[in-house]
Structures are given as structure tokens and as C-alpha cells.
XYZ file of C-alpha atoms in Angstrom:
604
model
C 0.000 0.000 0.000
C 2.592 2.535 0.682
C 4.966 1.374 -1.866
C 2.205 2.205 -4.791
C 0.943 5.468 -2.690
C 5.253 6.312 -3.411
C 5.348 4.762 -6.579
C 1.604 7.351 -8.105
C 3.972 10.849 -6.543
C 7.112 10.136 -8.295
C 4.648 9.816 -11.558
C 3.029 13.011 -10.641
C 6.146 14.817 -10.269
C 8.904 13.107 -12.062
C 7.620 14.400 -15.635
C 8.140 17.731 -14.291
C 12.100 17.232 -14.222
C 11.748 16.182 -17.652
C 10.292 19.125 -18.732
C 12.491 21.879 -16.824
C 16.193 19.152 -16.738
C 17.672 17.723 -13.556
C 18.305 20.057 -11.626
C 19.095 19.902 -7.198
C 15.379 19.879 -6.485
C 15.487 16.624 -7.673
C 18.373 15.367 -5.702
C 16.021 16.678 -2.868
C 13.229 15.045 -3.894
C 15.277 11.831 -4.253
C 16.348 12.399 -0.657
C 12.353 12.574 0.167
C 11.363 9.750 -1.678
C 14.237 7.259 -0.101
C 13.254 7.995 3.706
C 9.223 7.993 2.766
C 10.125 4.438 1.180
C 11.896 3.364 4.092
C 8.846 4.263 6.443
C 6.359 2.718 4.324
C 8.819 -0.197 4.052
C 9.463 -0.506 7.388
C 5.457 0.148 8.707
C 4.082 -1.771 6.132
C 6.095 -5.110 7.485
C 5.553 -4.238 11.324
C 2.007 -4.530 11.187
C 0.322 -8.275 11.711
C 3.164 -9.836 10.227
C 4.224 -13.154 12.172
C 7.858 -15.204 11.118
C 7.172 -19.412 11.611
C 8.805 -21.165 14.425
C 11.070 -22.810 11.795
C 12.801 -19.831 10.433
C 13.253 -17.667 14.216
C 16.026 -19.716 14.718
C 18.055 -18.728 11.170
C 20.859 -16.054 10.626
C 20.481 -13.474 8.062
C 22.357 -15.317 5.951
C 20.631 -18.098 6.338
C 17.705 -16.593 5.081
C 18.952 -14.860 2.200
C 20.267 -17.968 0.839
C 16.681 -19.526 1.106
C 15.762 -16.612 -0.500
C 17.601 -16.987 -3.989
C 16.773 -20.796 -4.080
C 13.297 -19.410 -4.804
C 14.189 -16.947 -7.112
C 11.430 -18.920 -9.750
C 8.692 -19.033 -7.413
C 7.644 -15.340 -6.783
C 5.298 -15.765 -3.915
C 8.135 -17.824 -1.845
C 10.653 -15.312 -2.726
C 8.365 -12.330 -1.482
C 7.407 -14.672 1.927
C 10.747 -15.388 2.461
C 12.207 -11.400 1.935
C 9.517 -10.236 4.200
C 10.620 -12.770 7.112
C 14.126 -11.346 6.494
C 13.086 -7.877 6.607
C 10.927 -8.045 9.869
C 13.877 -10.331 11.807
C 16.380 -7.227 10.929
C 13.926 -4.662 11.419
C 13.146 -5.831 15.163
C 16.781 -6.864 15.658
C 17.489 -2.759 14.349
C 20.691 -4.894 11.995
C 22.091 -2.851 9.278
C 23.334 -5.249 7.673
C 20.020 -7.476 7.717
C 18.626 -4.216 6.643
C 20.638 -4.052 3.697
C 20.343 -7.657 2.732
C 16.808 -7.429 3.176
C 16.296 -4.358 0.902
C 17.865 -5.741 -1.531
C 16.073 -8.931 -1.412
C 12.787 -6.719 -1.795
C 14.127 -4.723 -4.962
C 13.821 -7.669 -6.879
C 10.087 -9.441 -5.847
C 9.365 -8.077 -9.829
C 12.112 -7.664 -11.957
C 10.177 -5.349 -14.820
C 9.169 -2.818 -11.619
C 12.076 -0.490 -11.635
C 10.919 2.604 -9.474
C 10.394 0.076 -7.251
C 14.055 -1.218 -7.502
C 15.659 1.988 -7.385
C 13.861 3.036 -3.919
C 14.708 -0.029 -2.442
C 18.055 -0.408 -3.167
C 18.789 3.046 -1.892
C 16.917 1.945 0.839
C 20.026 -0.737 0.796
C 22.548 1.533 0.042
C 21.269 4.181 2.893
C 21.936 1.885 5.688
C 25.041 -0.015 4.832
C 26.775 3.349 3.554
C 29.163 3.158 6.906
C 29.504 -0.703 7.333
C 32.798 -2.098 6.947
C 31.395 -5.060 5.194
C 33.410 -6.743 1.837
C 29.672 -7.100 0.303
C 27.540 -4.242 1.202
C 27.045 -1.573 0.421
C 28.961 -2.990 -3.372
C 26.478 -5.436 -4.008
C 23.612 -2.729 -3.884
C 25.491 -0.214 -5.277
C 26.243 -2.972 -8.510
C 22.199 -4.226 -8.334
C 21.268 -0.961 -8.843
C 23.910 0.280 -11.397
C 22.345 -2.346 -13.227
C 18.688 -1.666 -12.712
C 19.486 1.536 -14.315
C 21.193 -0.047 -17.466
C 17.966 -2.200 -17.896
C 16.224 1.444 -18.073
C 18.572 1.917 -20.565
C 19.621 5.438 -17.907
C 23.268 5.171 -19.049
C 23.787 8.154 -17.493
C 22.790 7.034 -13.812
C 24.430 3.738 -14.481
C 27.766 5.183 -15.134
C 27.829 7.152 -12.172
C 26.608 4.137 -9.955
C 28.956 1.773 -11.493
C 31.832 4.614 -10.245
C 30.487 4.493 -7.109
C 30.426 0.299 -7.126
C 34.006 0.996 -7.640
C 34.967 3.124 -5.183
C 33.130 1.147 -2.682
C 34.646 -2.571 -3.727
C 37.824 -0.570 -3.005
C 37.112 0.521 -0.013
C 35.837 -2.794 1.251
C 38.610 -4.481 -0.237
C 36.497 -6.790 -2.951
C 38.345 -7.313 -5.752
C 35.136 -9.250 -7.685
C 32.849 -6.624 -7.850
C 35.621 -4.103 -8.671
C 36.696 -6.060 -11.583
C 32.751 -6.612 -12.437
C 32.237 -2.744 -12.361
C 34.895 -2.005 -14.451
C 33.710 -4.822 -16.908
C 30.534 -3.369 -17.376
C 31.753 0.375 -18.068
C 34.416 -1.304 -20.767
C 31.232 -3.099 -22.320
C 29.232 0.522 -22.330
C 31.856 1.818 -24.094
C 31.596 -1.267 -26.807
C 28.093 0.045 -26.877
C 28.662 3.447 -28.555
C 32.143 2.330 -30.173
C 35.256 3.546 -27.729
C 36.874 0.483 -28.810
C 40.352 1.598 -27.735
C 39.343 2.440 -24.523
C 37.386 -0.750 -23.542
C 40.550 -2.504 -24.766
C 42.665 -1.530 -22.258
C 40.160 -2.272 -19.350
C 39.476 -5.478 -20.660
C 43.199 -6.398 -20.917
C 43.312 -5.666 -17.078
C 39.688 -7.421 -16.473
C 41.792 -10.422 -18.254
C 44.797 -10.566 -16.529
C 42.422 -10.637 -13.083
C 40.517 -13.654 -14.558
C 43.285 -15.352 -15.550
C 44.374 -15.836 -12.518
C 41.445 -16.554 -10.832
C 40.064 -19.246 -13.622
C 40.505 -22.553 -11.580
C 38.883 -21.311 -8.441
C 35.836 -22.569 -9.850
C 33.398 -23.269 -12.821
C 31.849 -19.701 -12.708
C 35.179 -18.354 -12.655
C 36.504 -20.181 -15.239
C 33.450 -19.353 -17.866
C 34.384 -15.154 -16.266
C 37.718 -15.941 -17.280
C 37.116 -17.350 -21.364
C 34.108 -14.087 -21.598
C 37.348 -12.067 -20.775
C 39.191 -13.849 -23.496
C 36.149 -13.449 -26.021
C 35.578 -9.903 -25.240
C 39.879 -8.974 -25.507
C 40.143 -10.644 -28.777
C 36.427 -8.973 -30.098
C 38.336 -5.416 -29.129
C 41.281 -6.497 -30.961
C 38.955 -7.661 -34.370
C 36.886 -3.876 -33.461
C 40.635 -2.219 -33.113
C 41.615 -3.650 -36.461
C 44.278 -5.353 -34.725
C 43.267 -8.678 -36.449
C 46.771 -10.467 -35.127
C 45.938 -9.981 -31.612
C 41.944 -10.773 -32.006
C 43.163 -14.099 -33.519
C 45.837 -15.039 -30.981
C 42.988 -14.605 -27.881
C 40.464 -16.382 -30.109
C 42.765 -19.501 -30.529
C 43.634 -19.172 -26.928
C 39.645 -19.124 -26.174
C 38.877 -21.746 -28.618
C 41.538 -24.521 -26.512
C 40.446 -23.029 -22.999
C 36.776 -23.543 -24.017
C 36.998 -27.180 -25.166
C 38.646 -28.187 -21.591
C 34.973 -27.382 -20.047
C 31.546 -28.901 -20.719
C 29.600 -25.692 -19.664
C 32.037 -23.463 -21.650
C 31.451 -25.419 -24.233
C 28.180 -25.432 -24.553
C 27.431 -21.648 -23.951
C 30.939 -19.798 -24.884
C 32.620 -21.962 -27.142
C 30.293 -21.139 -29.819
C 30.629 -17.634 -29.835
C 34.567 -18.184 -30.276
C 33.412 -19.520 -33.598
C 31.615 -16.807 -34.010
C 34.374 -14.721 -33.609
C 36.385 -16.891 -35.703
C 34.489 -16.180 -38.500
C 34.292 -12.452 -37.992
C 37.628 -11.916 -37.968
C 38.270 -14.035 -41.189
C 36.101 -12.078 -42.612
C 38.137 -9.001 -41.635
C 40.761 -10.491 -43.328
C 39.586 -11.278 -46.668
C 38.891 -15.152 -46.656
C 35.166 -14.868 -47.154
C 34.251 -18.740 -47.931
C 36.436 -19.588 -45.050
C 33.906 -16.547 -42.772
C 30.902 -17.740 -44.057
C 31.832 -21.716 -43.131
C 32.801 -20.801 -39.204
C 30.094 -18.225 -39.400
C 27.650 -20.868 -39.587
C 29.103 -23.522 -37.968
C 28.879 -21.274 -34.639
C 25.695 -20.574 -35.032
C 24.529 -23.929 -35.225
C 26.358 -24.834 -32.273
C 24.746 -21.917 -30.522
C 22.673 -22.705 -27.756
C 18.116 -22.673 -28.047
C 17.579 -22.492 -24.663
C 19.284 -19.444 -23.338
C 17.223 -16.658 -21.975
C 17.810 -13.168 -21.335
C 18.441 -10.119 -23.757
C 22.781 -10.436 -23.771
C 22.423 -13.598 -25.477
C 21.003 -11.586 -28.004
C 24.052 -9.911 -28.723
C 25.945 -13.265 -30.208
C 23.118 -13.913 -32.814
C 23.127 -9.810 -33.933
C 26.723 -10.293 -34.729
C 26.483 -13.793 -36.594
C 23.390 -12.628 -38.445
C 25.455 -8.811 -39.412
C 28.735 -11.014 -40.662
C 26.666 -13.815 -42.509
C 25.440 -10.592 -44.077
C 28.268 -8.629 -45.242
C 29.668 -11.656 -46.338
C 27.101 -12.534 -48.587
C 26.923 -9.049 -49.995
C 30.778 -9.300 -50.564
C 30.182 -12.488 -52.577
C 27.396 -10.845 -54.328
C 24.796 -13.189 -53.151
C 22.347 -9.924 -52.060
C 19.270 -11.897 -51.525
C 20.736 -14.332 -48.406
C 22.699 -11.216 -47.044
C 19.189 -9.228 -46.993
C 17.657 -12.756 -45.406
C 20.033 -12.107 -42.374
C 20.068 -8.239 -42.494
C 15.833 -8.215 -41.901
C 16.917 -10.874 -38.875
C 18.050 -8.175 -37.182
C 15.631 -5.629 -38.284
C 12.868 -8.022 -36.286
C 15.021 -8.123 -33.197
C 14.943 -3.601 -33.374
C 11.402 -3.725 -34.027
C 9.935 -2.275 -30.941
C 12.980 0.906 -30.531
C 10.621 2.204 -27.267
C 11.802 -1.059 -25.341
C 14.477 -0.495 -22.602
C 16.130 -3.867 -23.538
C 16.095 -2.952 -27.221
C 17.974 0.892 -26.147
C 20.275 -1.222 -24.167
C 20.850 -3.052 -27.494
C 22.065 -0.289 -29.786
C 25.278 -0.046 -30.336
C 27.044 1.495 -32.896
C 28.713 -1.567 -35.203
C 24.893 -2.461 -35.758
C 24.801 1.399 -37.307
C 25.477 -0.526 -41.528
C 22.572 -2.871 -40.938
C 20.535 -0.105 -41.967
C 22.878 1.243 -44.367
C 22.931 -1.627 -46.079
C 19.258 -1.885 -46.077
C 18.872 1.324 -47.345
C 21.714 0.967 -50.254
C 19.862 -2.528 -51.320
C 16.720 -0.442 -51.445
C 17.952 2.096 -53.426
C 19.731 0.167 -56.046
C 16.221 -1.494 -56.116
C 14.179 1.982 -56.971
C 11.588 0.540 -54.117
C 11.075 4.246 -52.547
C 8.561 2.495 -49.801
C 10.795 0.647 -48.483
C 13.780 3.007 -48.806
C 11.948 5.694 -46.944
C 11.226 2.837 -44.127
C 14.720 2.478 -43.456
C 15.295 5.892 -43.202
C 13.440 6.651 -41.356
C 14.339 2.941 -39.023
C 18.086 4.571 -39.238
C 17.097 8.159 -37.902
C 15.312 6.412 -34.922
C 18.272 4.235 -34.307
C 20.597 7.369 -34.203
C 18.532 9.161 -32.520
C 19.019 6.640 -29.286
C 22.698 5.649 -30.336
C 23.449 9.830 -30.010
C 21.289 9.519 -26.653
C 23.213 7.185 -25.130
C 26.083 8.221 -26.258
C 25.679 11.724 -24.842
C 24.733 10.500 -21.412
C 28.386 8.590 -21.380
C 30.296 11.260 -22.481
C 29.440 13.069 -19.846
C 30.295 11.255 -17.064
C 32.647 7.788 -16.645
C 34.326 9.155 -20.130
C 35.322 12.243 -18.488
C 36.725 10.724 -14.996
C 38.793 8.054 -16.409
C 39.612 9.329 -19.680
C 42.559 11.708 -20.967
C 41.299 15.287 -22.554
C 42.696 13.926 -25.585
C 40.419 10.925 -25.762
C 37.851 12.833 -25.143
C 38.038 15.239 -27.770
C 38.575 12.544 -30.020
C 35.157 10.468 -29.562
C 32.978 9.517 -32.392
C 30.200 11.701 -32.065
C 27.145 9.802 -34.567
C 25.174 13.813 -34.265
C 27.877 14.589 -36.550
C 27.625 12.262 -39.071
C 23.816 13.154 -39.260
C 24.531 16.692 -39.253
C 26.899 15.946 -42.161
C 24.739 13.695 -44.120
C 21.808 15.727 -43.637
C 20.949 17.414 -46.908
C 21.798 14.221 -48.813
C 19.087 12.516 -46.023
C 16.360 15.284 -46.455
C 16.499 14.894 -50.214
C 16.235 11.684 -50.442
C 13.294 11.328 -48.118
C 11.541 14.281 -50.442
C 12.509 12.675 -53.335
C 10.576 9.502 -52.153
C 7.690 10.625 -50.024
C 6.872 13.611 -52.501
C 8.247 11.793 -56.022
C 4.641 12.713 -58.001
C 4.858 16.554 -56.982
C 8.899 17.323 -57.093
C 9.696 19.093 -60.793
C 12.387 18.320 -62.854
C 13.852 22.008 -62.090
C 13.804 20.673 -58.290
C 15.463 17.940 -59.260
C 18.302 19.631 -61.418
C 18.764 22.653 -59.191
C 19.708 19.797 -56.064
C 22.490 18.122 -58.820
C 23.542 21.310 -59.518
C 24.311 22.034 -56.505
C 26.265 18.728 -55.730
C 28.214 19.358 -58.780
C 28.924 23.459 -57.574
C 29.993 21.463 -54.123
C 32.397 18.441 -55.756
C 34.148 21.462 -57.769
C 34.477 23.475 -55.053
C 36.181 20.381 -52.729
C 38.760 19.735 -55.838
C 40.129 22.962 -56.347
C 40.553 22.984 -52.025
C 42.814 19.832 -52.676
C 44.936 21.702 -54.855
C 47.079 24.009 -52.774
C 47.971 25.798 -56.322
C 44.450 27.379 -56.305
C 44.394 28.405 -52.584
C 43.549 32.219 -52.902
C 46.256 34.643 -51.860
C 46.009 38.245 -51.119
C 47.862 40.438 -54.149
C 50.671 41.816 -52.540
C 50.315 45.643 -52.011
C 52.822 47.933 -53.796
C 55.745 48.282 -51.069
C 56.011 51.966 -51.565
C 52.509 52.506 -51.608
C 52.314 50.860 -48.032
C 55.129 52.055 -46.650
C 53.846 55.287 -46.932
C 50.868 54.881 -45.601
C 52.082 53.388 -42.746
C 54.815 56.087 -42.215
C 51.989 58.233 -41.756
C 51.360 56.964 -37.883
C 54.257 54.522 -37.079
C 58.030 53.762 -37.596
C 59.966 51.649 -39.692
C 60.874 50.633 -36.750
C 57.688 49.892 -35.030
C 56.081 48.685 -38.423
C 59.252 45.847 -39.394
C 59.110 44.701 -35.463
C 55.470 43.901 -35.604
C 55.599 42.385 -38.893
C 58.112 39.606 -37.611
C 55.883 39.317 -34.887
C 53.557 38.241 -36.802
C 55.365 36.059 -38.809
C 56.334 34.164 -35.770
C 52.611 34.348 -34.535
C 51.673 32.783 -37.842
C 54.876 30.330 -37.836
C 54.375 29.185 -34.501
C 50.464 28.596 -34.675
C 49.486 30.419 -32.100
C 46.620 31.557 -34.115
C 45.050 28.380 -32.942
C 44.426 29.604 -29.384
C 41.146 30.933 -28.151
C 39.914 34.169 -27.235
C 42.732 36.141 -29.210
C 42.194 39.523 -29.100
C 44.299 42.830 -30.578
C 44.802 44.195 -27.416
C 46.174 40.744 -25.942
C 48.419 40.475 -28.732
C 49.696 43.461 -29.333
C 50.827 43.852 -25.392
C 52.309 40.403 -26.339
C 54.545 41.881 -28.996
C 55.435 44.645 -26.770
C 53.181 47.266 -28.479
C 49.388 48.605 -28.564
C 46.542 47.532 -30.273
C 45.984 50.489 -32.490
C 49.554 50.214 -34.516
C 49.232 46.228 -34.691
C 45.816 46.832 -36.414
C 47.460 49.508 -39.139
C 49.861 46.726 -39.627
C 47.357 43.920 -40.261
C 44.910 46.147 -41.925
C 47.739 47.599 -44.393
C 50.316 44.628 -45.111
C 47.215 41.831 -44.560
C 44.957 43.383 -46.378
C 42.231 42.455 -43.697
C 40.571 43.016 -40.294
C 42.210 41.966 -37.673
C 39.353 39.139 -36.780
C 39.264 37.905 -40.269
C 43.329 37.518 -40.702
C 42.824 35.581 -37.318
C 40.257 33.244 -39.094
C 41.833 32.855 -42.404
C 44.685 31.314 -40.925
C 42.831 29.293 -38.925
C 40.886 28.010 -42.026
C 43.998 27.659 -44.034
C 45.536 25.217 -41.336
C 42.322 23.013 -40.735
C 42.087 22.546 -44.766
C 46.152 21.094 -44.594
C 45.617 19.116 -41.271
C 42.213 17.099 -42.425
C 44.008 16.493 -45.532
C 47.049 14.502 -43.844
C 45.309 13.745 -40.554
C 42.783 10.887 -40.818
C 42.743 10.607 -36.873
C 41.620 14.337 -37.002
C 39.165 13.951 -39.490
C 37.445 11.777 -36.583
C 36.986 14.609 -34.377
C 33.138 15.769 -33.945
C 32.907 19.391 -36.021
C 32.594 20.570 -31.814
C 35.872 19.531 -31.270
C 37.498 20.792 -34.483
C 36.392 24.059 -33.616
C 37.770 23.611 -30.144
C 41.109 22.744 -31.167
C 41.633 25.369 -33.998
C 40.590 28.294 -31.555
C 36.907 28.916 -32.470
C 34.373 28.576 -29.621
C 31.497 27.355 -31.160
C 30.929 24.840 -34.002
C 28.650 26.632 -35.409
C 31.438 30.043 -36.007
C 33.850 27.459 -37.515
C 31.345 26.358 -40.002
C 30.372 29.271 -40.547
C 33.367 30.741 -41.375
C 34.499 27.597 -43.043
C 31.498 27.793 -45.864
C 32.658 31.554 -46.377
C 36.607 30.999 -47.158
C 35.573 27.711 -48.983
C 31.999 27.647 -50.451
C 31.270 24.452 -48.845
C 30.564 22.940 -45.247
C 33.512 21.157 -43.115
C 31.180 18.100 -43.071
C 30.694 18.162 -46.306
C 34.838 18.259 -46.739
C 35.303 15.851 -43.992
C 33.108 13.467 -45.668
C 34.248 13.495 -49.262
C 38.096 13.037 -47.973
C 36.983 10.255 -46.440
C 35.061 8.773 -50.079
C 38.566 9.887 -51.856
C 41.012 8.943 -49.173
């Protein structure tokens, strides 16, 4: 009764934070919520409620252990939790508390508001125990509560906070299982070379804890599987092979392995021969693995094996040009994204499953079925849109306390892929949900236009045509100058610009002609009649041409660079927003820097 009277107010009132952001009211009202739950919690089990003469005698952890033997029978499990709740509850046990709390979090697995208050319920009074298992284990439960939301966000930060408990309390498991979940949200949204590293250390722990027993063992060879899939998503294809052939031994030595892991080995086997080039060789391991896959597992992870068999079986059928069985296994996959509003299904998207769509789209196209072209279109905006989501919500937190400012800057951003792709996109929806109505001027003006763009990019490849400012007549200038400043003056701030220029340090933020000048030991004022005289421009636009000039060299001969979000190509060449670099961009070039970015990446 009071859990649902809790559950109807957070309905009420949560949308409101939706509406206005998360702001510190909610925090407060989080507080609030927590110590009403407890009350109702505690009340609700202190009324009427009698424990049998066979259980008075048990220990807490006694109890708890009867109550995951019944974690298939729901009304046992909830009898049993509520025994274990009232025994701590009268004994005033923290710890019994905690256990019990947690015990009650699960009674329905789907009912996550109900979760959430009960594990802080957990959480709240083991915070100060000096226990190895709580408060980590609640800390973990609910961490993963909120990935089932699909709250990345409020997983991240709870997983941070598993791990700084599990080091406090000095358990080495469920610091290694923390850290193994953030390395497999990164997978998620593509930071390949960061999960790499953590799973290299979640490895090494395994390793040496394999022959404790069977579950560690099976923890162990998903260590193995997940370091070698890095490796293969790395395009380090020696290194994904070496830890697949070490898997594939390891996995035959153990019936269970075998049956569940050793299949997805094959899997990988395949995938990474396919990588390689030996597509007959891909397609036979490829299907061998997933007939050895198992029918009877349950749960959405085991998901994740089949989505990667069906997406190779795929592209290696369109590589052999048999389209028809690759589209067979592309619209696989398209059944398993059907429902996109699912939390399971967000928790699904990840990035690599990004060309499943492309492909769809291409076949489609090449087709001249506009139905089902616009379909996928529109399938593929959806799926960005939550991929970008969940993304964001990452970015913002684990990504920036263990990551390096120069990872950061560095991530794979999908908003600006769309933002790159998006007139191409918007036409090509037109184009098919408006075909009968669009004129053949509409038409031609749009290929103009492409054309205008593709001439524009080739003459920025050649340096030759880079426009230069005609020189002005030295006498002509120097007398003008003469007029205000000295030789002297005028040749010491002209090297000081060449050094400015030399050096780069155009590429700093916030530059100003006052700044500068004092910087070259003079004023503002004759450092302008310089610039404006022997540059031939304001002092704002020399700062941006140069700035323009160096990002057209550097994407050119930096293909890491060209990986950077527009945000953070801005960021680095001094400009503070992305939308001034474009800007700017579009007026010293004629086109857009995603529109450059993306044809250096068709012609490089």
C-alpha cells in the first residue's frame, strides 16, 4: 500500500524534471522519496506480520540464501524477503537491513521505481559498514537496474560508485565486475580503444582466478572473447586471432564453456576471417557457430551473439554478391529492433549495428523501391537518434573521470555524421515521399548544386588554387604606414607576426588585438594599421583565415583528425562554437567542413 501510494507521486512529479532538466530539487526530492520508502517499508512489514517457528532460529544469511533458491517461485521469494526484513527490522541490523532491501528490490524484476527506492533503501543503511559485500552489491544491483532502463547516465555514475566502494571494502570481484561493465558501455557506442585496455586488465584478473571454480573459469574465457572482439573492433586482427585460438583450446577443456561460450569463439572466428579477406572460409565458421549456438538461453545479452552472426553472414554474402541471403540475415536483425521504445532494445544499440541499416537502405535504393527506402530511413534516424542519446549521457560522465582530454576530444560523435549527411538525407526522403509533386527544375537545381559542391572540394585539394592576397605595392604601403608609425615599429610587428603565424598560435582561443599586441610589446591600435595595411584584412578575419587555411592542410594529412566531432574541431583550432567554424568555413571555402570531412573520407 505505501509502496504504490510512493510509486503514483514520483509519476506526478517526475515528468516535471523532464520538462524543466535535472536540476538539485530533484536530488532533494530523491532524498524525500528514499526515507518515505523506508517508512512505508518498514510500517508496512511491522504490522500483523508473524515469522514461523522454523525460520526464528536462522541467521540473516541463512535466510537470504533460502531466498535466492526461490528466485522462480515469486510468492516464496516475497514470503521469504519479508521474514528477512521483519527479523532485521526488530533486531534494528544494518546489515540485515541491507540484505533485506535488496532482497525486496527484486520481488518483480520489470518494476524499476520500485528497484531503485529499495536499493537506496540498501545503500542508505550499509553506507558506513565495513562489510566486503555491502554496500557494493547494492550499489552494482542498482547500477544495473538503471542499465535495464537503458539510464546510461545514472548507471555510469553508480557503477563509479560500485568501484569506489569494492575498493574501499577491499572486494576485488565486484571491482573487476564494475569495471567490466563500463568497458562493455563503451563497446556500446564504439570507444573500442578504450574498452581494450580495461578489458586487458579485467583479463589478466581472470586469468588468474580461472581454476577457483566453474563460474570463474566461464568469467575468465568471456574475458578472453571480449579482448580478442576489441582487438577484431581495433583492427588489430593479429591480436583478435591469438585470444580467439587461446579461447577456442580453454573452451573445449569445459563442458559448460562449451556449450554456452565456445560457440561464440566460432563466431568470432568467423568475424575476424572475414576481416581479413577469406570470405568462404567466414561464411563456413560463421555458420558452424551458429549452429552450435545454444536454443535455450534466456535473457536479452544472449542476443548480442546472434546480432553479430546474423550482421557477418550478411556482409559476407553481400561481398560475394549473393544480395538476396545477405538481406535474409540483415531483416533478422531488423525483427530483433522492431519495438525501438523497449528499454532492452535501447540497451541493445550499439554502434557496429549502425550498416545494418545502411545496407538496407543501399539494397533499397539500387532497387528503386522508394517504400521501403523511406522505411529504413526513417528505421536509421530512430536508431541514431538513441545511439546519439546514449552516447551523450556517457560522455558526460565515466568518459570524463577516467579518460585523458585527448580521448575525449577525439570520440565519435554519430550527431555529426547526421549533421553531415543531412541534406543528402532530407532529399532523399523528399525525393521519395513527394516523387509525383517534385519538378524536374527541383530535381536539377539539387544536382547542380552537388556538382557546384564536388568542384568546389577539388580545387581545395589543390594548394595551387588556394587564394592569396595580391601583394600591395611596397612603396605605396610604406607610406601609408609612415603616416602613424616607424619603420621601426612597423618591421618589429611584422616579424611578430610572422612568428605568430609560424608558430600557430593563431590556434588559441579568445585572441584579441589588445592581448596580442601587449604580447609583442606594443598597442593595439599600430598592430591593427599593420594587419589592416600589409594583410589586407581586419584583424578578426586575418585571425580566421589562418585558422581556415591550417584546418584545410591538417584534415588532408590527418585521418585521426578527421574523426573529431565538427565541436571539437572548432575547439582545437581556436573557435568557440561549431557553429562560427562552419560558418566561417562555408565563407573561405563555399562548402561545409562536413561536407569536406566526408568526401576526404570517399577519396582517401
Amino acid at each position: 500500500m505505501g509502496f504504490v501510494f510512493l510509486t503514483n507521486i514520483r509519476e506526478l512529479i517526475y515528468p516535471i524534471f523532464d520538462i524543466f532538466g535535472f536540476t538539485i530539487i530533484q536530488y532533494v526530492m530523491r532524498a524525500i522519496f528514499l526515507i518515505i520508502g523506508v517508512f512505508f517499508a518498514l510500517s508496512s512489514h511491522a504490522q500483523g506480520f508473524k515469522i514461523p517457528d522454523s525460520l526464528k532460529g536462522k541467521s540473516f544469511q541463512e535466510l537470504y540464501d533460502i531466498i535466492y533458491s526461490y528466485t522462480d517461485d515469486v510468492e516464496s521469494y516475497k514470503f521469504y524477503s519479508n521474514v528477512l526484513l521483519y527479523k532485521a527490522k526488530i533486531a534494528n541490523d544494518s546489515l540485515g537491513l541491507a540484505m533485506a532491501y535488496r532482497c525486496k528490490a527484486f520481488e518483480d524484476f520489470k518494476d524499476f521505481p520500485r528497484q531503485i527506492v529499495y536499493l537506496d533503501s540498501s545503500i542508505a543503511v550499509s553506507k558506513n559498514l565495513e562489510d566486503k559485500y555491502y554496500p557494493v552489491m547494492s550499489y552494482c544491483s542498482l547500477a544495473g537496474s538503471y542499465l535495464r532502463m537503458g539510464d546510461y547516465q545514472k548507471a555510469l555514475e553508480t557503477f563509479t560508485l560500485t568501484l569506489e566502494s569494492a575498493k574501499k571494502n577491499k572486494n576485488k570481484g565486484y571491482h573487476y565486475y564494475a569495471i567490466e561493465n563500463i568497458a562493455g558501455l563503451k563497446t556500446i557506442v564504439g570507444e573500442y580503444g578504450e574498452a581494450l585496455e580495461m578489458y586487458k586488465e579485467i583479463r589478466d584478473y581472470r586469468l588468474a582466478d580461472r581454476f577457483r571454480n566453474n563460474i570463474a573459469y566461464k568469467n575468465h574465457l568471456q574475458a578472453t572473447l571480449s579482448l580478442s572482439s576489441m582487438f577484431m573492433c581495433s583492427k588489430q586482427l593479429d591480436s583478435a586471432s591469438y585470444y580467439n585460438k587461446i579461447g577456442l583450446h580453454d573452451a573445449l577443456k569445459d563442458s559448460i564453456a562449451m556449450e554456452e561460450i565456445y560457440s561464440q569463439f566460432v563466431i568470432n572466428s568467423g568475424r575476424i576471417l572475414y576481416e581479413r579477406g577469406f570470405y568462404d572460409q567466414a561464411l563456413d565458421s560463421l555458420k558452424r557457430g551458429l549452429s552450435l549456438y545454444p536454443k535455450n538461453l534466456r535473457g536479452i545479452v544472449i542476443a548480442f551473439p546472434l546480432i553479430g552472426s546474423y550482421l557477418y553472414l550478411a556482409k559476407t554474402y553481400n561481398t560475394l554478391g549473393q544480395k538476396e541471403k545477405s538481406i535474409f540475415y540483415l531483416n533478422k536483425i531488423d525483427d530483433f529492433f522492431k519495438d525501438f521504445s523497449d528499454s532492452s532494445i535501447s540497451y541493445s544499440v550499439r554502434s557496429s549495428y549502425r550498416e545494418v541499416y545502411e545496407m538496407l537502405i543501399t539494397y533499397y535504393k539500387n532497387k528503386n523501391n522508394r517504400n521501403k527506402q523511406l522505411e529504413y530511413i526513417e528505421k536509421l534516424l530512430k536508431f541514431d537518434s538513441i545511439l546519439n542519446s546514449n552516447r551523450l549521457k556517457i560522455s558526460k560522465t565515466v568518459f570524463t573521470n577516467y579518460d585523458t582530454p585527448s580521448l575525449i576530444r577525439a570520440k565519435e560523435e554519430i550527431i555529426a555524421t547526421l549533421e553531415a549527411e543531412k541534406s543528402t538525407n532530407t532529399t532523399q526522403i523528399t525525393v521519395i515521399s513527394l516523387f509525383l509533386v517534385l519538378s524536374l527544375g527541383g530535381a536539377g537545381y539539387y544536382y547542380r548544386n552537388q556538382r557546384v559542391y564536388k568542384k568546389r572540394f577539388l580545387q581545395l585539394l589543390d594548394t595551387k588554387n588556394t587564394p592569396v592576397v595580391t601583394p600591395v605595392k611596397k612603396e605605396t604601403t610604406k607610406d601609408k604606414v609612415a603616416v602613424t608609425i616607424s619603420d621601426e615599429t612597423r618591421d618589429h610587428l611584422l616579424t611578430q607576426l610572422q612568428r605568430f603565424e609560424d608558430r600557430h598560435d593563431y590556434l588559441k582561443s579568445r585572441i584579441n588585438s589588445k592581448d596580442l599586441a601587449k604580447s609583442f610589446g606594443s598597442n593595439s591600435s599600430y598592430l591593427s594599421i599593420v594587419v589592416n595595411t600589409y594583410k589586407q584584412k581586419s584583424f578578426s578575419q586575418y585571425i580566421n583565415d589562418l585558422r581556415i587555411e591550417y584546418v584545410v592542410v591538417r584534415l588532408q594529412t590527418d585521418t585521426k583528425f578527421r574523426k573529431y566531432t565538427i565541436k571539437a574541431i572548432a575547439q582545437e583550432i581556436g573557435f568557440n562554437t561549431a557553429e562560427a567554424f562552419a560558418k566561417t568555413f562555408y565563407k573561405n571555402t563555399g562548402i561545409y567542413p562536413s561536407y569536406f570531412i566526408k568526401q576526404l573520407e570517399s577519396e582517401y
